[in-house]
């Protein structure tokens, strides 16, 4: 089922949770709603589910207006951050619930229910836990049961509210991979909410970045990462170093430094903030054209990358640099050393109108 | 018990005791224990023993005769009627009030929370007087009621009303913290899965609150049967007609029929013991259910 959201607004008292949000979710895609807490992503998800009513705007499910349709009739599956399993029911009964509450004339016979529930439990690889109580399961197992329960009613859309938010890092990563596989098998249109950019970029077909109740950018993970539409998106998707300066003759003047980059065209004569990712900063022992003199403060070697924190010689700005371990080994930097930072790519955004 | 709620978290004392840093010195412990247990033995356990001893002083035959007295039987019947009407009503009202407070946002929520506590904070005698002032012969609705030949005060309806008033808080007070702690996510999950409001209540909400609900009902019942003050004001003390068990005990006592008075009183004491036993059993069940769901 495709979902079209148009002109949705929602206020909670004086707080505008969503302002005029319009979006399309095509059939069969796995889409991430990504943003900081309070950006309205969960509210949007709950409005699509029908758990929350919008103040203005419409929701179309498969082109049909569902704005006033009750949540019961929307045929959505919803997975809650804290699982919301029925605590007094066994795992089996939890998954069977959606089938058992169907009107009598639509309710499948007991044997069909049993077969279907066991099939779903096998799908989430937890068939052996059918008779347990939810409290006897680990967080990751609970979330998989919650997913099986949501799938039992054969929803046209699967909505997941921070599904991995309450799990620890290792389980989160496993479940992420598993959910992607499951989605590739079932092809149910799915939307999940997250504040974890890594999760969104790794898992989703498309990422919708939200901030302060508005959509900042929509695109494939590589697209939003490589061509962020705003300073917010750039900052949210990874660490960044800031260079403030003035664009003169197509180059950024910044203290005694001048960098010429294509990104600067169109900003002639303006004060701008340029952004550089830590892995786009290089370290050189000798001054080169446009390099920033700095002092190494701290060196962290974790995994394949070495992270170096350095402060600018002039103003003491903190810079973060990431080098492949091998390059770092060749440089063999130690804290206190004077170095030169060379930006390899910069990004400049039009000043925020707000 | 106001603000009580089922205590589901045991085991704190063990840790407190096991550590030398927090363990109290032996004399202090002995003093606290002595005070606590001594008080209960002297002021609660002893009177309980006295009730049964006095009731049986003239032998079992006299005891049974006192209970078989028509006035005593009538008092027992009225007490049961008052409880049988007020407890189910309080169950419904308490459930509705707790549901409203825990699951809805509305204006006047704080007021409702405070009002539920009112019967605890107001003297039962005042509660009785209110009904006399409203429904009595000289009261607001007095002339209208008299014209339509409806008797409320000094009759069974008044006793039921007074009992209802004093027992209103028990169920609601028991359920509000429980329902607030459980939140609304499970209900939301049920609704998304297609359950109707009634199905959600029946299969999700009710099983989650059943122990708290039962506990509230039992406390409410104990109070309904034992209430004296409010009922005394509206009853009129008509023997065989508007006397409840506590009132009957007082009348017998005032007439120096001590053995009979204590015999009826022993029934009330027995009710208290049964209530206590049920309460312990429910707490044990609830704790086990909680432990099961926390393992």
Coordinates of C-alpha atoms in Angstrom, one line a residue:
Chain A
X1 CA 0.0 0.0 0.0
X2 CA 1.3 3.5 -0.9
X3 CA 0.9 6.3 1.6
X4 CA 0.5 10.0 0.8
X5 CA 0.7 12.5 3.5
X6 CA -0.4 16.0 2.5
X7 CA -0.4 19.3 4.4
X8 CA -0.3 17.6 7.9
X9 CA -0.1 20.0 10.8
X10 CA -0.3 19.2 14.5
X11 CA 0.0 21.3 17.6
X12 CA 0.3 20.3 21.2
X13 CA -0.7 23.4 23.1
X14 CA 1.7 26.1 22.0
X15 CA 4.2 23.6 20.5
X16 CA 4.0 22.9 16.8
X17 CA 4.9 19.3 16.4
X18 CA 4.3 19.2 12.7
X19 CA 3.9 22.2 10.3
X20 CA 2.4 21.5 6.9
X21 CA 4.2 18.2 6.2
X22 CA 3.7 16.5 2.8
X23 CA 5.3 13.2 1.8
X24 CA 4.9 10.2 -0.4
X25 CA 5.7 6.7 0.7
X26 CA 5.7 4.4 -2.4
X27 CA 4.6 0.8 -2.2
X28 CA 7.0 -1.7 -0.8
X29 CA 9.8 0.7 0.3
X30 CA 11.4 0.8 3.7
X31 CA 11.6 4.4 4.7
X32 CA 13.3 6.0 7.7
X33 CA 11.9 9.1 9.5
X34 CA 15.1 10.5 10.9
X35 CA 15.5 13.5 13.2
X36 CA 16.4 14.7 16.7
X37 CA 13.9 14.1 19.5
X38 CA 11.0 16.5 19.4
X39 CA 11.2 16.9 15.6
X40 CA 7.8 15.4 15.1
X41 CA 8.8 12.1 13.5
X42 CA 6.9 9.9 16.1
X43 CA 3.9 12.2 15.9
X44 CA 3.8 11.8 12.1
X45 CA 4.1 8.0 12.4
X46 CA 1.2 8.0 15.0
X47 CA -0.9 10.2 12.7
X48 CA -0.4 7.8 9.8
X49 CA -1.4 4.9 12.1
X50 CA -4.4 6.8 13.3
X51 CA -3.3 6.8 16.9
X52 CA -3.2 10.6 16.7
X53 CA -5.4 13.0 14.8
X54 CA -3.9 15.8 12.7
X55 CA -5.2 19.4 13.1
X56 CA -5.0 19.8 9.4
X57 CA -4.1 17.8 6.3
X58 CA -5.0 14.4 4.8
X59 CA -3.7 10.9 4.8
X60 CA -4.2 8.8 1.7
X61 CA -3.7 5.1 1.9
X62 CA -3.5 3.6 -1.6
X63 CA -5.0 6.9 -3.0
X64 CA -8.0 6.6 -0.7
X65 CA -8.7 9.3 1.9
X66 CA -8.1 7.6 5.3
X67 CA -8.0 10.8 7.4
X68 CA -11.2 10.0 9.3
X69 CA -10.8 6.2 9.2
X70 CA -10.4 4.6 12.6
X71 CA -7.1 3.1 13.5
X72 CA -8.9 -0.3 13.7
X73 CA -9.8 -0.1 10.0
X74 CA -6.5 1.2 8.6
X75 CA -4.9 -2.2 8.3
X76 CA -1.6 -1.0 9.7
X77 CA 0.8 -2.9 11.9
X78 CA 2.5 -0.9 14.6
X79 CA 5.6 -1.8 16.6
X80 CA 6.2 0.2 19.8
X81 CA 9.5 1.3 21.1
X82 CA 8.9 -0.5 24.4
X83 CA 7.2 -3.5 22.7
X84 CA 3.8 -3.1 24.5
X85 CA 3.4 -6.8 24.6
X86 CA 0.4 -8.0 26.6
X87 CA 2.1 -8.9 29.8
X88 CA -0.4 -11.4 31.1
X89 CA -0.6 -13.4 27.8
X90 CA 1.9 -16.0 26.5
X91 CA 3.9 -15.2 23.5
X92 CA 1.6 -17.4 21.4
X93 CA -1.5 -15.5 22.7
X94 CA 0.2 -12.2 22.0
X95 CA 0.7 -13.0 18.4
X96 CA -2.8 -14.6 18.1
X97 CA -4.5 -11.6 19.6
X98 CA -5.2 -9.7 16.3
X99 CA -6.8 -12.8 14.9
X100 CA -8.9 -13.6 18.0
X101 CA -10.5 -10.2 18.2
X102 CA -11.7 -10.3 14.6
X103 CA -15.5 -10.2 14.2
X104 CA -16.9 -13.7 14.5
X105 CA -17.7 -14.0 10.8
X106 CA -14.1 -13.1 9.8
X107 CA -12.3 -15.0 12.6
X108 CA -10.3 -17.9 11.4
X109 CA -10.9 -21.3 13.0
X110 CA -8.6 -22.3 15.9
X111 CA -6.5 -24.7 13.8
X112 CA -5.8 -21.9 11.2
X113 CA -4.9 -19.5 14.0
X114 CA -2.5 -22.0 15.5
X115 CA -0.8 -22.7 12.2
X116 CA -0.5 -19.0 11.3
X117 CA 0.9 -18.0 14.7
X118 CA 3.5 -20.8 14.7
X119 CA 4.4 -19.8 11.1
X120 CA 5.0 -16.2 12.3
X121 CA 7.0 -17.3 15.3
X122 CA 9.1 -19.4 13.0
X123 CA 9.5 -16.4 10.7
X124 CA 10.9 -14.4 13.6
X125 CA 12.9 -17.5 14.7
X126 CA 11.3 -17.7 18.1
X127 CA 8.9 -20.7 17.7
X128 CA 10.5 -22.4 20.8
X129 CA 9.3 -19.5 23.0
X130 CA 5.6 -19.8 22.2
X131 CA 4.5 -20.7 25.7
X132 CA 6.7 -18.2 27.6
X133 CA 5.5 -15.0 29.1
X134 CA 6.8 -11.7 27.6
X135 CA 8.7 -10.9 30.8
X136 CA 10.8 -14.0 30.4
X137 CA 12.3 -12.8 27.1
X138 CA 15.2 -10.5 26.3
X139 CA 14.6 -7.1 24.8
X140 CA 15.5 -8.2 21.3
X141 CA 13.2 -11.3 21.5
X142 CA 10.4 -9.1 22.8
X143 CA 10.7 -6.8 19.9
X144 CA 10.7 -9.7 17.4
X145 CA 7.5 -11.0 19.0
X146 CA 6.0 -7.5 18.8
X147 CA 6.8 -7.6 15.1
X148 CA 5.3 -11.0 14.6
X149 CA 2.1 -9.8 16.5
X150 CA 1.9 -6.8 14.1
X151 CA 2.3 -9.0 11.1
X152 CA -0.4 -11.5 12.2
X153 CA -3.2 -9.3 10.9
X154 CA -1.5 -9.0 7.5
X155 CA -1.1 -5.3 7.6
X156 CA -0.7 -3.3 4.4
X157 CA 1.7 -1.0 6.1
X158 CA 4.2 -1.6 8.9
X159 CA 5.0 1.3 11.2
X160 CA 7.8 1.0 13.7
X161 CA 8.4 3.6 16.4
X162 CA 12.1 3.6 17.4
X163 CA 12.0 -0.2 17.2
X164 CA 15.5 -0.7 18.4
X165 CA 15.7 2.3 20.7
X166 CA 15.6 0.3 23.9
X167 CA 18.1 -2.3 22.9
X168 CA 21.8 -2.5 23.5
X169 CA 24.2 -1.8 20.6
X170 CA 25.0 -5.3 19.6
X171 CA 21.4 -6.6 19.6
X172 CA 20.4 -3.4 17.7
X173 CA 22.8 -4.1 14.9
X174 CA 21.7 -7.8 14.6
X175 CA 18.0 -6.8 14.6
X176 CA 18.7 -4.1 12.0
X177 CA 20.1 -6.6 9.6
X178 CA 17.4 -9.1 10.3
X179 CA 14.6 -6.5 9.8
X180 CA 16.2 -5.6 6.4
X181 CA 16.1 -9.3 5.4
X182 CA 12.5 -9.6 6.5
X183 CA 11.5 -6.6 4.6
X184 CA 13.2 -7.9 1.4
X185 CA 11.1 -11.1 1.9
X186 CA 7.8 -9.5 2.6
X187 CA 7.9 -6.2 0.8
X188 CA 5.4 -4.6 3.1
X189 CA 5.5 -0.8 2.9
X190 CA 7.4 0.1 6.1
X191 CA 8.2 3.3 7.9
X192 CA 10.4 3.4 10.9
X193 CA 11.2 6.3 13.2
X194 CA 14.8 6.7 14.5
X195 CA 17.1 9.3 15.9
X196 CA 20.1 7.2 15.0
X197 CA 21.5 8.3 11.7
X198 CA 23.6 5.2 11.3
X199 CA 20.5 3.0 11.6
X200 CA 18.6 5.1 9.1
X201 CA 21.4 5.2 6.5
X202 CA 22.1 1.5 6.9
X203 CA 18.6 0.1 6.9
X204 CA 16.4 2.3 4.8
X205 CA 15.7 2.6 1.0
X206 CA 14.9 6.2 1.6
X207 CA 15.6 8.6 4.4
X208 CA 13.3 11.5 5.4
X209 CA 15.1 14.0 7.6
X210 CA 13.0 16.0 9.9
X211 CA 13.6 19.0 12.1
X212 CA 11.3 21.2 14.1
X213 CA 8.1 19.7 12.6
X214 CA 9.3 20.2 9.0
X215 CA 11.0 18.0 6.4
X216 CA 14.5 19.0 5.7
X217 CA 15.4 16.5 3.0
X218 CA 14.2 13.3 1.4
X219 CA 16.5 10.9 -0.5
X220 CA 18.4 7.7 -0.7
X221 CA 20.9 7.2 2.1
X222 CA 23.9 8.0 -0.1
X223 CA 22.2 11.0 -1.6
X224 CA 21.4 12.7 1.7
X225 CA 24.8 11.9 3.1
X226 CA 26.8 13.1 0.1
X227 CA 24.5 16.0 -0.9
X228 CA 22.9 17.3 2.2
X229 CA 20.4 20.0 1.5
X230 CA 21.0 22.1 4.6
X231 CA 23.4 22.7 7.4
X232 CA 21.0 20.8 9.7
X233 CA 21.2 17.7 7.5
X234 CA 24.9 17.9 7.2
X235 CA 25.3 18.3 10.9
X236 CA 22.9 15.6 11.8
X237 CA 24.3 12.9 9.6
X238 CA 27.8 13.0 11.0
X239 CA 30.5 15.0 12.8
X240 CA 31.6 18.2 11.1
X241 CA 34.3 20.9 11.4
X242 CA 33.2 24.4 10.9
X243 CA 35.2 27.1 9.0
X244 CA 33.7 30.6 9.2
X245 CA 34.9 33.1 6.7
X246 CA 34.2 35.4 3.7
X247 CA 34.0 34.3 0.1
X248 CA 36.2 36.5 -2.1
X249 CA 37.0 35.8 -5.7
X250 CA 35.6 32.3 -5.4
X251 CA 37.7 31.4 -2.4
X252 CA 37.0 31.3 1.3
X253 CA 39.2 33.7 3.2
X254 CA 39.7 32.5 6.7
X255 CA 42.4 34.2 8.8
X256 CA 45.4 34.0 6.6
X257 CA 44.1 31.0 4.7
X258 CA 42.3 30.9 1.4
X259 CA 40.6 27.9 0.0
X260 CA 39.2 27.7 -3.5
X261 CA 36.3 25.2 -4.0
X262 CA 33.5 24.8 -6.5
X263 CA 31.0 24.7 -3.6
X264 CA 31.8 28.4 -3.0
X265 CA 30.4 29.7 -6.3
X266 CA 27.2 31.6 -5.7
X267 CA 28.3 32.8 -2.3
X268 CA 30.5 35.6 -3.6
X269 CA 31.0 38.4 -1.1
X270 CA 29.1 36.6 1.7
X271 CA 30.1 35.6 5.2
X272 CA 29.6 31.9 5.2
X273 CA 30.1 28.8 7.3
X274 CA 31.8 26.0 5.5
X275 CA 31.6 22.4 6.7
X276 CA 34.2 19.7 6.5
X277 CA 33.8 16.1 7.6
X278 CA 36.6 14.7 9.8
X279 CA 37.6 12.3 7.1
X280 CA 37.8 15.1 4.5
X281 CA 40.5 16.8 6.6
X282 CA 44.1 15.8 5.9
X283 CA 47.1 16.3 8.1
X284 CA 50.4 17.4 6.8
X285 CA 53.6 18.2 8.6
X286 CA 54.5 21.0 6.3
X287 CA 52.4 24.1 5.5
X288 CA 50.8 23.7 2.1
X289 CA 48.6 26.2 0.2
X290 CA 45.4 26.9 2.2
X291 CA 46.3 24.7 5.2
X292 CA 45.3 25.6 8.7
X293 CA 48.1 25.5 11.3
X294 CA 47.1 23.5 14.4
X295 CA 48.3 21.7 17.4
X296 CA 47.5 18.0 18.1
X297 CA 45.7 17.6 21.4
X298 CA 44.5 14.0 21.6
X299 CA 44.9 10.9 19.6
X300 CA 42.4 8.0 19.7
X301 CA 43.0 4.7 17.9
X302 CA 39.9 2.6 17.7
X303 CA 39.4 0.1 15.0
X304 CA 40.4 1.0 11.4
X305 CA 40.4 4.7 12.0
X306 CA 42.5 7.0 14.1
X307 CA 40.8 10.1 15.5
X308 CA 42.8 13.2 16.1
X309 CA 41.7 16.2 17.9
X310 CA 43.6 19.4 17.2
X311 CA 43.2 23.0 18.0
X312 CA 43.7 25.9 15.5
X313 CA 46.9 27.9 16.2
X314 CA 45.1 31.2 15.9
X315 CA 41.8 31.0 17.6
X316 CA 41.9 27.7 19.4
X317 CA 38.9 26.2 17.4
X318 CA 38.6 22.4 17.9
X319 CA 39.0 20.3 14.8
X320 CA 38.3 16.6 14.5
X321 CA 40.3 14.6 11.9
X322 CA 39.8 10.9 11.0
X323 CA 42.7 9.2 9.3
X324 CA 43.0 5.6 8.1
X325 CA 45.2 3.8 10.5
X326 CA 47.9 3.2 8.0
X327 CA 48.2 6.9 7.1
X328 CA 48.3 7.7 10.8
X329 CA 51.1 5.2 11.4
X330 CA 53.1 6.8 8.7
X331 CA 52.7 10.3 10.3
X332 CA 53.2 8.9 13.8
X333 CA 51.7 12.0 15.5
X334 CA 52.0 12.7 19.2
X335 CA 50.0 15.2 21.3
X336 CA 51.5 18.7 21.4
X337 CA 52.9 18.5 17.9
X338 CA 52.4 21.3 15.4
X339 CA 50.7 20.2 12.2
X340 CA 48.8 21.6 9.2
X341 CA 45.2 20.7 8.4
X342 CA 44.2 20.5 4.7
X343 CA 40.5 20.4 3.8
X344 CA 39.8 18.0 0.9
X345 CA 36.2 19.0 0.4
X346 CA 33.9 21.6 1.8
X347 CA 30.2 22.3 1.8
X348 CA 28.6 25.6 2.1
X349 CA 24.9 26.3 2.7
X350 CA 22.8 29.4 2.1
X351 CA 22.4 31.2 5.5
X352 CA 19.4 30.0 7.4
X353 CA 16.5 32.5 6.8
X354 CA 15.3 32.0 10.4
Chain B
X1 CA -4.7 2.8 53.5
X2 CA -5.2 6.0 51.5
X3 CA -2.6 6.0 48.8
X4 CA -1.6 2.5 49.6
X5 CA -1.5 0.3 46.5
X6 CA -0.1 -3.2 46.4
X7 CA 3.5 -3.3 47.5
X8 CA 5.2 -5.4 44.9
X9 CA 8.8 -4.7 45.7
X10 CA 10.1 -6.7 48.6
X11 CA 13.7 -7.6 49.5
X12 CA 14.9 -4.1 50.4
X13 CA 15.1 -4.9 54.1
X14 CA 17.3 -7.9 53.5
X15 CA 20.0 -5.8 51.9
X16 CA 19.6 -3.1 54.5
X17 CA 20.1 -5.6 57.2
X18 CA 23.0 -7.5 55.6
X19 CA 25.3 -4.5 55.4
X20 CA 27.1 -3.3 58.4
X21 CA 27.0 0.2 57.2
X22 CA 23.2 0.4 57.3
X23 CA 22.5 -2.1 60.1
X24 CA 21.1 -0.6 63.3
X25 CA 22.8 -1.4 66.6
X26 CA 21.0 -4.3 68.5
X27 CA 19.5 -2.2 71.3
X28 CA 17.9 0.2 68.7
X29 CA 16.6 -2.7 66.8
X30 CA 15.1 -4.3 70.0
X31 CA 13.5 -1.0 71.0
X32 CA 11.9 -0.4 67.6
X33 CA 10.7 -4.0 67.4
X34 CA 9.4 -3.9 70.9
X35 CA 7.5 -0.7 70.4
X36 CA 6.0 -1.8 67.1
X37 CA 5.0 -5.3 68.2
X38 CA 4.0 -4.3 71.7
X39 CA 1.7 -1.7 70.5
X40 CA 0.0 -4.1 68.2
X41 CA -0.3 -6.8 70.8
X42 CA -1.8 -4.4 73.4
X43 CA -4.1 -2.3 71.3
X44 CA -5.2 -4.6 68.5
X45 CA -4.6 -8.3 69.3
X46 CA -5.8 -8.1 73.0
X47 CA -9.1 -6.4 72.1
X48 CA -9.7 -9.0 69.4
X49 CA -9.1 -11.8 72.0
X50 CA -11.4 -10.0 74.4
X51 CA -14.2 -9.8 71.8
X52 CA -14.2 -13.6 71.3
X53 CA -13.7 -14.3 75.0
X54 CA -16.6 -12.1 76.1
X55 CA -18.9 -13.4 73.3
X56 CA -18.4 -17.0 74.5
X57 CA -18.5 -16.2 78.3
X58 CA -22.0 -17.5 78.7
X59 CA -21.3 -20.6 76.6
X60 CA -21.9 -21.5 73.0
X61 CA -25.6 -21.9 73.4
X62 CA -26.1 -18.3 74.5
X63 CA -23.7 -17.2 71.8
X64 CA -25.8 -18.9 69.1
X65 CA -29.0 -17.7 70.6
X66 CA -27.8 -14.1 70.5
X67 CA -27.0 -14.4 66.8
X68 CA -30.4 -16.2 66.1
X69 CA -32.3 -13.3 67.7
X70 CA -34.7 -11.8 65.1
X71 CA -33.3 -8.3 65.6
X72 CA -29.7 -9.6 65.2
X73 CA -30.7 -11.5 62.0
X74 CA -32.4 -8.4 60.7
X75 CA -29.3 -6.3 61.4
X76 CA -27.1 -8.9 59.6
X77 CA -29.5 -8.9 56.7
X78 CA -29.4 -5.1 56.4
X79 CA -25.7 -5.0 56.6
X80 CA -25.4 -7.5 53.8
X81 CA -27.9 -5.6 51.7
X82 CA -26.1 -2.3 52.2
X83 CA -22.8 -4.0 51.2
X84 CA -24.3 -5.9 48.3
X85 CA -25.6 -2.6 46.8
X86 CA -22.7 -0.3 47.6
X87 CA -19.8 -2.5 46.7
X88 CA -20.8 -3.2 43.1
X89 CA -21.7 0.5 42.6
X90 CA -18.3 1.5 44.0
X91 CA -16.6 -1.1 41.7
X92 CA -18.2 0.6 38.7
X93 CA -17.6 4.1 39.9
X94 CA -14.1 3.4 41.0
X95 CA -13.2 1.8 37.8
X96 CA -14.7 4.7 35.8
X97 CA -12.9 7.3 37.9
X98 CA -9.6 5.5 37.8
X99 CA -9.9 5.0 34.0
X100 CA -10.7 8.7 33.5
X101 CA -7.8 9.9 35.7
X102 CA -5.2 7.4 34.3
X103 CA -6.1 7.4 30.7
X104 CA -7.8 10.7 29.7
X105 CA -6.7 14.3 29.7
X106 CA -9.5 16.6 30.8
X107 CA -10.2 19.8 32.7
X108 CA -10.9 19.2 36.4
X109 CA -8.8 16.1 36.6
X110 CA -7.1 17.4 39.8
X111 CA -10.5 18.2 41.3
X112 CA -11.8 14.7 40.6
X113 CA -8.6 13.2 42.2
X114 CA -9.2 15.4 45.3
X115 CA -12.9 14.7 45.5
X116 CA -12.3 10.9 45.5
X117 CA -10.4 11.4 48.7
X118 CA -13.1 13.6 50.3
X119 CA -14.8 10.7 52.2
X120 CA -11.5 9.9 53.8
X121 CA -11.0 13.5 55.0
X122 CA -14.5 14.3 56.2
X123 CA -15.9 12.9 59.4
X124 CA -18.4 10.1 58.7
X125 CA -20.9 11.8 61.0
X126 CA -20.9 14.9 58.7
X127 CA -21.5 12.5 55.8
X128 CA -24.6 11.2 57.5
X129 CA -25.7 14.7 58.4
X130 CA -25.5 15.8 54.8
X131 CA -28.0 13.2 53.8
X132 CA -30.3 14.1 56.7
X133 CA -30.1 17.8 55.6
X134 CA -30.8 17.0 52.0
X135 CA -33.4 14.2 52.2
X136 CA -34.7 14.6 55.8
X137 CA -38.2 15.9 56.6
X138 CA -36.8 19.4 57.1
X139 CA -34.3 19.0 54.3
X140 CA -34.2 20.4 50.7
X141 CA -36.1 17.5 49.1
X142 CA -38.0 16.6 52.3
X143 CA -41.5 18.0 51.3
X144 CA -41.2 16.6 47.8
X145 CA -40.2 13.1 49.0
X146 CA -42.9 13.2 51.7
X147 CA -45.5 14.1 49.0
X148 CA -44.4 11.1 46.9
X149 CA -44.2 8.8 49.9
X150 CA -40.6 8.1 49.5
X151 CA -38.5 7.5 52.6
X152 CA -34.8 7.9 52.4
X153 CA -33.6 9.0 55.7
X154 CA -34.3 6.7 58.7
X155 CA -34.9 3.9 56.1
X156 CA -32.8 1.5 54.0
X157 CA -32.0 3.9 51.1
X158 CA -30.4 6.4 53.5
X159 CA -28.2 3.6 54.9
X160 CA -27.1 2.5 51.5
X161 CA -26.4 6.1 50.5
X162 CA -24.3 6.7 53.6
X163 CA -22.4 3.5 53.1
X164 CA -21.8 4.3 49.5
X165 CA -20.4 7.7 50.5
X166 CA -17.8 6.4 53.0
X167 CA -16.7 3.5 50.7
X168 CA -16.3 5.4 47.5
X169 CA -12.5 5.9 47.6
X170 CA -11.3 2.4 48.0
X171 CA -11.5 0.9 44.5
X172 CA -10.4 4.1 42.8
X173 CA -7.5 4.8 45.1
X174 CA -6.3 1.3 44.5
X175 CA -6.5 1.4 40.8
X176 CA -5.3 5.0 39.9
X177 CA -1.6 4.4 40.7
X178 CA -1.7 0.9 39.1
X179 CA -3.3 2.2 35.9
X180 CA -1.1 5.2 35.7
X181 CA 2.0 3.0 36.0
X182 CA 0.9 0.7 33.3
X183 CA 0.2 3.6 30.8
X184 CA -1.8 3.2 27.6
X185 CA 0.6 1.4 25.3
X186 CA -0.9 -2.0 25.6
X187 CA -4.4 -0.6 24.9
X188 CA -3.0 1.2 21.9
X189 CA -1.4 -2.0 20.6
X190 CA -4.7 -3.8 21.1
X191 CA -6.6 -1.1 19.1
X192 CA -4.2 -1.1 16.2
X193 CA -4.6 -4.9 16.1
X194 CA -8.3 -4.3 15.5
X195 CA -9.8 -4.9 19.0
X196 CA -12.9 -2.9 19.9
X197 CA -13.1 -0.8 23.1
X198 CA -14.8 -3.6 25.0
X199 CA -12.4 -6.3 23.7
X200 CA -9.5 -4.1 24.7
X201 CA -10.9 -3.6 28.2
X202 CA -11.9 -7.2 28.6
X203 CA -8.7 -8.9 27.3
X204 CA -6.0 -6.3 28.0
X205 CA -6.9 -3.8 30.7
X206 CA -8.9 -5.9 33.1
X207 CA -6.4 -8.8 33.4
X208 CA -3.7 -6.2 34.2
X209 CA -5.6 -4.6 37.0
X210 CA -7.6 -7.6 38.4
X211 CA -5.6 -8.0 41.6
X212 CA -5.7 -4.3 42.5
X213 CA -9.4 -4.3 41.7
X214 CA -10.1 -7.3 43.9
X215 CA -8.1 -5.7 46.7
X216 CA -10.1 -2.5 46.5
X217 CA -13.4 -4.4 46.5
X218 CA -12.4 -6.3 49.6
X219 CA -11.4 -3.2 51.5
X220 CA -14.5 -1.4 50.3
X221 CA -16.6 -4.4 51.5
X222 CA -15.0 -4.4 54.9
X223 CA -15.7 -0.8 55.4
X224 CA -19.2 -1.1 54.1
X225 CA -20.1 -3.7 56.7
X226 CA -18.2 -2.0 59.5
X227 CA -19.3 1.6 59.0
X228 CA -20.9 3.1 62.1
X229 CA -20.8 7.0 62.2
X230 CA -22.5 7.9 58.9
X231 CA -25.0 5.1 59.1
X232 CA -25.8 5.9 62.7
X233 CA -26.9 9.4 61.8
X234 CA -29.2 8.3 58.9
X235 CA -30.5 5.1 60.4
X236 CA -32.9 6.3 63.2
X237 CA -32.1 3.1 65.1
X238 CA -35.4 1.3 64.4
X239 CA -34.9 -2.2 65.7
X240 CA -35.5 -5.0 63.2
X241 CA -35.8 -2.3 60.4
X242 CA -32.9 0.1 60.1
X243 CA -30.3 -1.3 62.4
X244 CA -27.0 -2.6 60.9
X245 CA -24.6 -4.9 62.7
X246 CA -22.4 -2.1 64.2
X247 CA -25.5 -0.2 65.4
X248 CA -27.0 -3.4 66.8
X249 CA -23.9 -4.0 68.8
X250 CA -24.1 -0.5 70.3
X251 CA -27.8 -0.9 71.3
X252 CA -27.2 -4.3 72.9
X253 CA -24.2 -2.9 74.8
X254 CA -26.1 0.1 76.0
X255 CA -28.8 -2.3 77.3
X256 CA -26.1 -4.2 79.3
X257 CA -26.5 -7.3 77.2
X258 CA -22.8 -7.7 77.0
X259 CA -22.6 -11.3 75.9
X260 CA -25.1 -10.7 73.0
X261 CA -23.3 -7.5 72.1
X262 CA -20.0 -9.3 71.9
X263 CA -21.5 -12.1 70.0
X264 CA -22.6 -9.8 67.2
X265 CA -19.3 -8.0 67.5
X266 CA -17.5 -11.2 67.0
X267 CA -19.1 -11.6 63.6
X268 CA -17.7 -8.2 62.6
X269 CA -14.3 -9.2 64.0
X270 CA -14.5 -12.4 62.1
X271 CA -15.2 -10.4 58.9
X272 CA -12.1 -8.3 59.7
X273 CA -10.0 -11.4 60.0
X274 CA -11.3 -12.9 56.7
X275 CA -10.7 -9.6 55.0
X276 CA -7.2 -9.6 56.3
X277 CA -6.6 -13.2 55.2
X278 CA -7.9 -12.4 51.7
X279 CA -5.8 -9.3 51.5
X280 CA -2.7 -11.2 52.3
X281 CA -3.6 -13.9 49.8
X282 CA -4.2 -11.3 47.1
X283 CA -1.0 -9.5 47.8
X284 CA 0.8 -12.8 47.6
X285 CA -0.8 -13.7 44.3
X286 CA -0.1 -10.2 42.9
X287 CA 3.5 -10.3 44.0
X288 CA 3.9 -13.7 42.4
X289 CA 2.3 -12.5 39.2
X290 CA 4.7 -9.5 39.2
X291 CA 7.7 -11.6 39.9
X292 CA 6.7 -13.9 37.0
X293 CA 6.5 -10.9 34.7
X294 CA 9.8 -9.5 35.9
X295 CA 11.9 -12.6 35.7

